[in-house]
Amino acid sequence: MGQVFSMVRDGLVSLASRMGTERDKAASVFYTQPILTDEQIIAAYRGSWLPRKIVDIPALDSCRKWRNWQAASDQIGLIDAEERRLNLRGKVLEASTKARLFGGAALFIGSEDADPALPLEMERVGKGGLRHLTMLTRRQLSAGDIDSDPTSEWYGKPKFYTLTGANGSQVTIHPSRLVIFKGAMTPVEEFGGLGNHAWGESVLAATFDAIKNADSTAANIASLVFEAKIDIIKVPQFSANIGNQAYEDAVLRRYALANTIKGVNGTLILDAEEEYDSKSAPLSGLTDILMAFLQIVAGAADIPVTRLLGQSPAGLNATGTADMKNYHDRIQAIQELDYTPAMSRLDECLIRSATGSRDPAIYSTWAPLEQMSEKERADIFKTKAEAARALFGSASGEEIIPRPALSEALLNAFVEDGSLPGLEAAAKATDQLDEDLEHPKMGSDASQRSAAV
């Protein structure tokens, strides 16, 4: 009795169908640690379109609309100019792409400080203090010892990073000078691999099997296309004479000439004793099979099929709006939960380098990814205009917000969303015209008074 009830399991078991027993074929299925070398990653990224799109699309969508700075118009212009000078948008795109590909990348903040091993002092960054931004991958940066002090800001992170140059020289970099971008999360640090404990892992690691299955299916379908139609010719005494080399050569020349004459719309010439037949392989259903594998890839990559394949939504009355909305929500979460904390120190230095000081009222928000139609833009513009009219009030003294402040805020809003192109320049020109009209008037009054005297 002890041997009969030696093991008690909580699960679905059927002795008749062998489901859940040791004879169940699924009982031998288990997961192993994925091993994906950098050489395999590079080969897949360069040689297959699916890995490239899985890596590139989320990174591109995260930087496609970029950010909206909330500040005075002149401050926004300075910050935008500083971002263009540093090519910040392009560097973030490159770093996020390399992070998804290799598991990690970083932007080195090049400031006026001479020693990169010391912590970055953001308060000392002045006008033009940001010299450059350098993109470095996990393959170039090696992490140092992990900070085990729970009271430290860098607890659980490397105390320093080491950059090895082409000539073998090494540079120690403090983590405060790096904007770290990580790939897919590593659940347990010990399994991150040697030298990889400070980074994530490639997003291709969890999707590699699905990608290979889809690529293999597409390759097999392509091979079947070449075998879709087979010509069958029955030749008398073919097997009896096949051992004769002269006969084999004659047969090859004979049917090579017949195929040349036949072509696509030509005529096939055969002997009276020969029989011709044609067989076609059924190809129906192969598209559905391939699409099923591609849908698995899309699910593994967490990218909608319409975005991954660039096709229209399938199905009656299907718009794909819900799928794209969920995808855009995911991209927004990546921007706010990953990019914003990683770029916080860089943004502090960017504001100081652009404006020369740190105005606490300056901040940025990520621009929405939703593409609005012209009608939707017009409706939003109308709603903003009606709201502004209500805030202004119908007469002086009835306004909820002071009119100059509301005018400035409304002007910035229209400039940011591009509702009225050229509005900012026109407003400045109008202000300048008012000043020009006011000063000559004051000058003419003074001349009249002097003439009267």
mmCIF file of N, CA and C in Angstrom, residues 357-430:
data_model
loop_
_atom_site.group_PDB
_atom_site.id
_atom_site.type_symbol
_atom_site.label_atom_id
_atom_site.label_comp_id
_atom_site.label_asym_id
_atom_site.label_seq_id
_atom_site.Cartn_x
_atom_site.Cartn_y
_atom_site.Cartn_z
ATOM 1 N N SER A 357 20.427 77.814 -16.551
ATOM 2 C CA SER A 357 19.939 77.699 -15.175
ATOM 3 C C SER A 357 18.897 76.590 -15.142
ATOM 4 N N ARG A 358 18.373 76.341 -13.941
ATOM 5 C CA ARG A 358 17.353 75.302 -13.796
ATOM 6 C C ARG A 358 16.073 75.930 -13.291
ATOM 7 N N ASP A 359 15.160 76.168 -14.215
ATOM 8 C CA ASP A 359 13.840 76.666 -13.855
ATOM 9 C C ASP A 359 12.986 75.477 -13.427
ATOM 10 N N PRO A 360 12.526 75.435 -12.166
ATOM 11 C CA PRO A 360 11.743 74.271 -11.711
ATOM 12 C C PRO A 360 10.424 74.102 -12.445
ATOM 13 N N ALA A 361 9.991 75.111 -13.172
ATOM 14 C CA ALA A 361 8.719 75.007 -13.894
ATOM 15 C C ALA A 361 8.864 74.259 -15.216
ATOM 16 N N ILE A 362 10.093 73.958 -15.630
ATOM 17 C CA ILE A 362 10.313 73.280 -16.910
ATOM 18 C C ILE A 362 10.204 71.771 -16.714
ATOM 19 N N TYR A 363 9.427 71.145 -17.537
ATOM 20 C CA TYR A 363 9.327 69.681 -17.548
ATOM 21 C C TYR A 363 8.870 69.248 -18.932
ATOM 22 N N SER A 364 8.886 67.946 -19.162
ATOM 23 C CA SER A 364 8.520 67.427 -20.481
ATOM 24 C C SER A 364 7.516 66.296 -20.329
ATOM 25 N N THR A 365 6.733 66.095 -21.369
ATOM 26 C CA THR A 365 5.790 64.977 -21.450
ATOM 27 C C THR A 365 5.983 64.303 -22.803
ATOM 28 N N TRP A 366 5.720 63.007 -22.833
ATOM 29 C CA TRP A 366 5.846 62.262 -24.079
ATOM 30 C C TRP A 366 4.634 62.529 -24.961
ATOM 31 N N ALA A 367 4.896 62.806 -26.213
ATOM 32 C CA ALA A 367 3.815 63.100 -27.156
ATOM 33 C C ALA A 367 3.022 61.830 -27.442
ATOM 34 N N PRO A 368 1.711 61.919 -27.543
ATOM 35 C CA PRO A 368 0.892 60.725 -27.820
ATOM 36 C C PRO A 368 1.190 60.170 -29.203
ATOM 37 N N LEU A 369 1.054 58.853 -29.336
ATOM 38 C CA LEU A 369 1.340 58.182 -30.598
ATOM 39 C C LEU A 369 0.125 58.085 -31.505
ATOM 40 N N GLU A 370 -1.050 58.357 -30.967
ATOM 41 C CA GLU A 370 -2.259 58.226 -31.771
ATOM 42 C C GLU A 370 -2.243 59.242 -32.906
ATOM 43 N N GLN A 371 -2.551 58.772 -34.089
ATOM 44 C CA GLN A 371 -2.608 59.637 -35.263
ATOM 45 C C GLN A 371 -4.034 60.149 -35.429
ATOM 46 N N MET A 372 -4.222 61.453 -35.288
ATOM 47 C CA MET A 372 -5.555 62.032 -35.393
ATOM 48 C C MET A 372 -5.853 62.446 -36.828
ATOM 49 N N SER A 373 -7.113 62.330 -37.203
ATOM 50 C CA SER A 373 -7.552 62.783 -38.519
ATOM 51 C C SER A 373 -7.730 64.304 -38.501
ATOM 52 N N GLU A 374 -7.944 64.877 -39.683
ATOM 53 C CA GLU A 374 -8.150 66.320 -39.776
ATOM 54 C C GLU A 374 -9.417 66.744 -39.039
ATOM 55 N N LYS A 375 -10.443 65.908 -39.106
ATOM 56 C CA LYS A 375 -11.684 66.236 -38.402
ATOM 57 C C LYS A 375 -11.467 66.226 -36.893
ATOM 58 N N GLU A 376 -10.719 65.239 -36.408
ATOM 59 C CA GLU A 376 -10.449 65.182 -34.975
ATOM 60 C C GLU A 376 -9.615 66.384 -34.531
ATOM 61 N N ARG A 377 -8.648 66.781 -35.350
ATOM 62 C CA ARG A 377 -7.854 67.968 -35.015
ATOM 63 C C ARG A 377 -8.727 69.220 -34.976
ATOM 64 N N ALA A 378 -9.646 69.320 -35.938
ATOM 65 C CA ALA A 378 -10.536 70.482 -35.966
ATOM 66 C C ALA A 378 -11.456 70.500 -34.749
ATOM 67 N N ASP A 379 -11.955 69.333 -34.348
ATOM 68 C CA ASP A 379 -12.826 69.268 -33.170
ATOM 69 C C ASP A 379 -12.069 69.665 -31.902
ATOM 70 N N ILE A 380 -10.823 69.202 -31.781
ATOM 71 C CA ILE A 380 -10.019 69.555 -30.608
ATOM 72 C C ILE A 380 -9.729 71.051 -30.593
ATOM 73 N N PHE A 381 -9.402 71.604 -31.750
ATOM 74 C CA PHE A 381 -9.146 73.047 -31.835
ATOM 75 C C PHE A 381 -10.390 73.840 -31.440
ATOM 76 N N LYS A 382 -11.548 73.392 -31.908
ATOM 77 C CA LYS A 382 -12.794 74.075 -31.572
ATOM 78 C C LYS A 382 -13.069 73.985 -30.076
ATOM 79 N N THR A 383 -12.817 72.818 -29.489
ATOM 80 C CA THR A 383 -13.045 72.645 -28.056
ATOM 81 C C THR A 383 -12.127 73.553 -27.242
ATOM 82 N N LYS A 384 -10.847 73.638 -27.644
ATOM 83 C CA LYS A 384 -9.916 74.519 -26.937
ATOM 84 C C LYS A 384 -10.337 75.977 -27.060
ATOM 85 N N ALA A 385 -10.773 76.367 -28.253
ATOM 86 C CA ALA A 385 -11.184 77.759 -28.455
ATOM 87 C C ALA A 385 -12.405 78.102 -27.611
ATOM 88 N N GLU A 386 -13.383 77.198 -27.556
ATOM 89 C CA GLU A 386 -14.574 77.450 -26.749
ATOM 90 C C GLU A 386 -14.238 77.476 -25.266
ATOM 91 N N ALA A 387 -13.340 76.597 -24.836
ATOM 92 C CA ALA A 387 -12.934 76.607 -23.431
ATOM 93 C C ALA A 387 -12.205 77.901 -23.084
ATOM 94 N N ALA A 388 -11.336 78.358 -23.994
ATOM 95 C CA ALA A 388 -10.628 79.616 -23.742
ATOM 96 C C ALA A 388 -11.592 80.787 -23.691
ATOM 97 N N ARG A 389 -12.606 80.781 -24.559
ATOM 98 C CA ARG A 389 -13.597 81.862 -24.563
ATOM 99 C C ARG A 389 -14.375 81.882 -23.249
ATOM 100 N N ALA A 390 -14.682 80.683 -22.719
ATOM 101 C CA ALA A 390 -15.398 80.617 -21.447
ATOM 102 C C ALA A 390 -14.526 81.111 -20.297
ATOM 103 N N LEU A 391 -13.218 80.800 -20.361
ATOM 104 C CA LEU A 391 -12.318 81.258 -19.308
ATOM 105 C C LEU A 391 -12.078 82.760 -19.387
ATOM 106 N N PHE A 392 -12.077 83.312 -20.599
ATOM 107 C CA PHE A 392 -11.915 84.757 -20.754
ATOM 108 C C PHE A 392 -13.082 85.528 -20.136
ATOM 109 N N GLY A 393 -14.280 84.978 -20.267
ATOM 110 C CA GLY A 393 -15.452 85.700 -19.794
ATOM 111 C C GLY A 393 -15.994 86.625 -20.862
ATOM 112 N N SER A 394 -17.224 87.001 -20.713
ATOM 113 C CA SER A 394 -17.870 87.858 -21.711
ATOM 114 C C SER A 394 -17.525 89.333 -21.540
ATOM 115 N N ALA A 395 -17.054 89.726 -20.379
ATOM 116 C CA ALA A 395 -16.714 91.128 -20.133
ATOM 117 C C ALA A 395 -15.512 91.197 -19.213
ATOM 118 N N SER A 396 -14.916 92.372 -19.150
ATOM 119 C CA SER A 396 -13.756 92.554 -18.298
ATOM 120 C C SER A 396 -14.146 92.390 -16.837
ATOM 121 N N GLY A 397 -13.327 91.658 -16.102
ATOM 122 C CA GLY A 397 -13.611 91.385 -14.699
ATOM 123 C C GLY A 397 -14.321 90.067 -14.471
ATOM 124 N N GLU A 398 -14.800 89.403 -15.539
ATOM 125 C CA GLU A 398 -15.475 88.121 -15.397
ATOM 126 C C GLU A 398 -14.558 86.942 -15.711
ATOM 127 N N GLU A 399 -13.324 87.212 -16.089
ATOM 128 C CA GLU A 399 -12.435 86.119 -16.461
ATOM 129 C C GLU A 399 -12.072 85.296 -15.224
ATOM 130 N N ILE A 400 -11.954 83.982 -15.428
ATOM 131 C CA ILE A 400 -11.563 83.062 -14.350
ATOM 132 C C ILE A 400 -10.052 83.088 -14.160
ATOM 133 N N ILE A 401 -9.325 83.157 -15.267
ATOM 134 C CA ILE A 401 -7.863 83.237 -15.256
ATOM 135 C C ILE A 401 -7.484 84.579 -15.869
ATOM 136 N N PRO A 402 -6.478 85.260 -15.322
ATOM 137 C CA PRO A 402 -6.068 86.535 -15.919
ATOM 138 C C PRO A 402 -5.794 86.395 -17.413
ATOM 139 N N ARG A 403 -6.280 87.360 -18.173
ATOM 140 C CA ARG A 403 -6.215 87.249 -19.626
ATOM 141 C C ARG A 403 -4.792 87.167 -20.186
ATOM 142 N N PRO A 404 -3.835 87.929 -19.681
ATOM 143 C CA PRO A 404 -2.469 87.779 -20.218
ATOM 144 C C PRO A 404 -1.908 86.374 -20.000
ATOM 145 N N ALA A 405 -2.141 85.808 -18.796
ATOM 146 C CA ALA A 405 -1.637 84.460 -18.518
ATOM 147 C C ALA A 405 -2.319 83.423 -19.397
ATOM 148 N N LEU A 406 -3.631 83.555 -19.551
ATOM 149 C CA LEU A 406 -4.367 82.611 -20.384
ATOM 150 C C LEU A 406 -3.958 82.735 -21.853
ATOM 151 N N SER A 407 -3.715 83.945 -22.309
ATOM 152 C CA SER A 407 -3.285 84.143 -23.693
ATOM 153 C C SER A 407 -1.931 83.486 -23.942
ATOM 154 N N GLU A 408 -1.019 83.645 -22.983
ATOM 155 C CA GLU A 408 0.304 83.030 -23.126
ATOM 156 C C GLU A 408 0.207 81.509 -23.137
ATOM 157 N N ALA A 409 -0.614 80.942 -22.232
ATOM 158 C CA ALA A 409 -0.775 79.488 -22.179
ATOM 159 C C ALA A 409 -1.438 78.955 -23.443
ATOM 160 N N LEU A 410 -2.447 79.665 -23.926
ATOM 161 C CA LEU A 410 -3.140 79.232 -25.137
ATOM 162 C C LEU A 410 -2.215 79.318 -26.351
ATOM 163 N N LEU A 411 -1.398 80.352 -26.392
ATOM 164 C CA LEU A 411 -0.430 80.484 -27.478
ATOM 165 C C LEU A 411 0.551 79.319 -27.477
ATOM 166 N N ASN A 412 1.064 78.955 -26.294
ATOM 167 C CA ASN A 412 1.988 77.823 -26.201
ATOM 168 C C ASN A 412 1.313 76.523 -26.612
ATOM 169 N N ALA A 413 0.043 76.346 -26.216
ATOM 170 C CA ALA A 413 -0.681 75.118 -26.565
ATOM 171 C C ALA A 413 -0.838 74.981 -28.071
ATOM 172 N N PHE A 414 -1.200 76.060 -28.736
ATOM 173 C CA PHE A 414 -1.382 76.005 -30.188
ATOM 174 C C PHE A 414 -0.048 75.838 -30.910
ATOM 175 N N VAL A 415 1.013 76.402 -30.351
ATOM 176 C CA VAL A 415 2.328 76.234 -30.961
ATOM 177 C C VAL A 415 2.804 74.796 -30.808
ATOM 178 N N GLU A 416 2.572 74.194 -29.624
ATOM 179 C CA GLU A 416 3.037 72.839 -29.368
ATOM 180 C C GLU A 416 2.333 71.816 -30.254
ATOM 181 N N ASP A 417 1.005 71.924 -30.386
ATOM 182 C CA ASP A 417 0.285 70.921 -31.177
ATOM 183 C C ASP A 417 0.235 71.249 -32.662
ATOM 184 N N GLY A 418 0.785 72.389 -33.061
ATOM 185 C CA GLY A 418 0.839 72.726 -34.477
ATOM 186 C C GLY A 418 -0.490 73.081 -35.094
ATOM 187 N N SER A 419 -1.455 73.505 -34.286
ATOM 188 C CA SER A 419 -2.778 73.838 -34.824
ATOM 189 C C SER A 419 -2.730 75.044 -35.745
ATOM 190 N N LEU A 420 -1.922 76.033 -35.383
ATOM 191 C CA LEU A 420 -1.823 77.259 -36.181
ATOM 192 C C LEU A 420 -0.357 77.484 -36.538
ATOM 193 N N PRO A 421 0.103 76.967 -37.676
ATOM 194 C CA PRO A 421 1.508 77.146 -38.061
ATOM 195 C C PRO A 421 1.861 78.623 -38.208
ATOM 196 N N GLY A 422 3.028 78.985 -37.693
ATOM 197 C CA GLY A 422 3.487 80.364 -37.781
ATOM 198 C C GLY A 422 2.885 81.296 -36.756
ATOM 199 N N LEU A 423 2.125 80.743 -35.792
ATOM 200 C CA LEU A 423 1.460 81.599 -34.812
ATOM 201 C C LEU A 423 2.466 82.316 -33.927
ATOM 202 N N GLU A 424 3.505 81.610 -33.507
ATOM 203 C CA GLU A 424 4.471 82.213 -32.589
ATOM 204 C C GLU A 424 5.198 83.382 -33.250
ATOM 205 N N ALA A 425 5.626 83.186 -34.495
ATOM 206 C CA ALA A 425 6.313 84.275 -35.201
ATOM 207 C C ALA A 425 5.375 85.454 -35.437
ATOM 208 N N ALA A 426 4.123 85.156 -35.757
ATOM 209 C CA ALA A 426 3.159 86.236 -35.981
ATOM 210 C C ALA A 426 2.896 87.011 -34.701
ATOM 211 N N ALA A 427 2.823 86.311 -33.563
ATOM 212 C CA ALA A 427 2.593 86.990 -32.287
ATOM 213 C C ALA A 427 3.766 87.899 -31.935
ATOM 214 N N LYS A 428 4.997 87.432 -32.177
ATOM 215 C CA LYS A 428 6.162 88.273 -31.901
ATOM 216 C C LYS A 428 6.179 89.492 -32.815
ATOM 217 N N ALA A 429 5.815 89.277 -34.079
ATOM 218 C CA ALA A 429 5.784 90.411 -35.007
ATOM 219 C C ALA A 429 4.734 91.435 -34.597
ATOM 220 N N THR A 430 3.596 90.954 -34.099
ATOM 221 C CA THR A 430 2.545 91.868 -33.647
ATOM 222 C C THR A 430 2.995 92.666 -32.431
#
